[in-house]
């Protein structure tokens, strides 16, 4: 417990949110990939939580790295939020709800000073677009991990007895993977709701025609988020995700007949 306290205190002093690289993916490092997870496992074991000592497969490592950008919010510059999430990822703390309300993204978007009020729409459009571009890769990674867990379960059942420790390890790892997948799904919904709140707030504060493009992007993201919530990660044989062009969602904007100016609605 002393070691746990020292690590947590050191992280607080170092502001140790996990560093990110291209597209928000996690950067490898000794502190975040070895030291903190090791201490976190010790803490979880001491408190009777499910902990698997099985080595991670390449598929599991990739799933964790790809899903990480959705679980944190590097583009929102939210330091304390990301540190809390990192403590949970490494199990230095048990799972707790740190999401809060949906206005946190908009608060940062609104606080940045731009020469044009239209730039905030561009920023929002870019952030949504990045999520749309990277979410199919997360789906593929999760699909691969689900197949790994299926193979593990079959191997443990057919090769080992009911009381063999290996079966318990497989069970714990399956629970860990399911928990991480559920975390990603929850984070994806939180992002969508935060973007939606931001667009609605921009329409009230600085209504511009750029809202049309952002609204269309949100419709595409909504399809992917709903697919994630169905846990439909292996759709189309592992490569056909969403097909947003086949589904039309209700827009926030409606244009009256013969009226060039849009009327905004929620």
PDB file of N, CA, C and O in Angstrom, residues 10 42 47 52 68 72 74 112 132 135 157 167 169 184 201 212 230:
ATOM      1  N   UNK A  10       3.270  10.519  -6.895  1.00  0.00           N
ATOM      2  CA  UNK A  10       4.202  10.907  -7.960  1.00  0.00           C
ATOM      3  C   UNK A  10       3.448  11.301  -9.225  1.00  0.00           C
ATOM      4  O   UNK A  10       3.828  12.249  -9.912  1.00  0.00           O
ATOM      5  N   UNK A  42      -1.538  -4.987  -8.322  1.00  0.00           N
ATOM      6  CA  UNK A  42      -1.346  -5.318  -6.908  1.00  0.00           C
ATOM      7  C   UNK A  42      -2.463  -4.729  -6.059  1.00  0.00           C
ATOM      8  O   UNK A  42      -2.995  -5.387  -5.159  1.00  0.00           O
ATOM      9  N   UNK A  47      -7.621  -5.785  -3.017  1.00  0.00           N
ATOM     10  CA  UNK A  47      -9.005  -5.458  -2.723  1.00  0.00           C
ATOM     11  C   UNK A  47      -9.983  -6.471  -3.311  1.00  0.00           C
ATOM     12  O   UNK A  47     -11.187  -6.229  -3.364  1.00  0.00           O
ATOM     13  N   UNK A  52      -6.513 -10.741 -14.164  1.00  0.00           N
ATOM     14  CA  UNK A  52      -5.940 -11.841 -14.931  1.00  0.00           C
ATOM     15  C   UNK A  52      -4.442 -11.635 -15.085  1.00  0.00           C
ATOM     16  O   UNK A  52      -3.981 -10.530 -15.393  1.00  0.00           O
ATOM     17  N   UNK A  68      -8.190   3.971 -26.852  1.00  0.00           N
ATOM     18  CA  UNK A  68      -7.771   4.935 -25.833  1.00  0.00           C
ATOM     19  C   UNK A  68      -8.150   6.365 -26.193  1.00  0.00           C
ATOM     20  O   UNK A  68      -8.547   7.155 -25.328  1.00  0.00           O
ATOM     21  N   UNK A  72     -10.171   9.033 -23.469  1.00  0.00           N
ATOM     22  CA  UNK A  72      -9.688  10.323 -23.004  1.00  0.00           C
ATOM     23  C   UNK A  72     -10.120  11.395 -24.001  1.00  0.00           C
ATOM     24  O   UNK A  72     -10.701  11.098 -25.035  1.00  0.00           O
ATOM     25  N   UNK A  74      -8.005  14.308 -25.446  1.00  0.00           N
ATOM     26  CA  UNK A  74      -6.844  15.195 -25.581  1.00  0.00           C
ATOM     27  C   UNK A  74      -7.184  16.501 -26.290  1.00  0.00           C
ATOM     28  O   UNK A  74      -6.590  17.538 -26.002  1.00  0.00           O
ATOM     29  N   UNK A 112     -11.788  29.302 -26.208  1.00  0.00           N
ATOM     30  CA  UNK A 112     -10.705  29.632 -27.136  1.00  0.00           C
ATOM     31  C   UNK A 112     -11.097  30.847 -27.970  1.00  0.00           C
ATOM     32  O   UNK A 112     -12.218  30.919 -28.493  1.00  0.00           O
ATOM     33  N   UNK A 132     -14.964   9.762 -36.575  1.00  0.00           N
ATOM     34  CA  UNK A 132     -15.549   8.926 -37.624  1.00  0.00           C
ATOM     35  C   UNK A 132     -14.459   8.135 -38.348  1.00  0.00           C
ATOM     36  O   UNK A 132     -14.633   6.961 -38.692  1.00  0.00           O
ATOM     37  N   UNK A 135     -12.953   5.349 -35.651  1.00  0.00           N
ATOM     38  CA  UNK A 135     -13.809   4.378 -34.970  1.00  0.00           C
ATOM     39  C   UNK A 135     -13.860   3.016 -35.674  1.00  0.00           C
ATOM     40  O   UNK A 135     -13.856   1.980 -35.001  1.00  0.00           O
ATOM     41  N   UNK A 157     -11.871 -24.929 -21.856  1.00  0.00           N
ATOM     42  CA  UNK A 157     -12.917 -25.913 -21.568  1.00  0.00           C
ATOM     43  C   UNK A 157     -12.519 -27.303 -22.018  1.00  0.00           C
ATOM     44  O   UNK A 157     -12.758 -28.304 -21.325  1.00  0.00           O
ATOM     45  N   UNK A 167      -8.467 -21.849 -16.184  1.00  0.00           N
ATOM     46  CA  UNK A 167      -9.833 -21.480 -16.543  1.00  0.00           C
ATOM     47  C   UNK A 167     -10.257 -20.219 -15.811  1.00  0.00           C
ATOM     48  O   UNK A 167     -10.969 -19.368 -16.359  1.00  0.00           O
ATOM     49  N   UNK A 169      -8.198 -17.836 -14.914  1.00  0.00           N
ATOM     50  CA  UNK A 169      -7.472 -16.740 -15.550  1.00  0.00           C
ATOM     51  C   UNK A 169      -8.169 -16.299 -16.834  1.00  0.00           C
ATOM     52  O   UNK A 169      -8.265 -15.102 -17.135  1.00  0.00           O
ATOM     53  N   UNK A 184     -15.282   1.848 -23.693  1.00  0.00           N
ATOM     54  CA  UNK A 184     -15.200   2.513 -24.994  1.00  0.00           C
ATOM     55  C   UNK A 184     -16.582   2.919 -25.489  1.00  0.00           C
ATOM     56  O   UNK A 184     -16.780   4.040 -25.975  1.00  0.00           O
ATOM     57  N   UNK A 201     -25.449  24.650 -28.898  1.00  0.00           N
ATOM     58  CA  UNK A 201     -25.053  25.889 -28.226  1.00  0.00           C
ATOM     59  C   UNK A 201     -24.498  26.905 -29.223  1.00  0.00           C
ATOM     60  O   UNK A 201     -24.760  28.109 -29.110  1.00  0.00           O
ATOM     61  N   UNK A 212     -24.663  23.294 -40.994  1.00  0.00           N
ATOM     62  CA  UNK A 212     -25.222  22.221 -41.824  1.00  0.00           C
ATOM     63  C   UNK A 212     -24.232  21.067 -41.974  1.00  0.00           C
ATOM     64  O   UNK A 212     -24.596  19.901 -41.851  1.00  0.00           O
ATOM     65  N   UNK A 230     -24.820  -1.521 -29.879  1.00  0.00           N
ATOM     66  CA  UNK A 230     -25.363  -2.868 -30.180  1.00  0.00           C
ATOM     67  C   UNK A 230     -24.281  -3.935 -30.070  1.00  0.00           C
ATOM     68  O   UNK A 230     -24.568  -5.119 -30.246  1.00  0.00           O
TER      69      UNK A 230
END
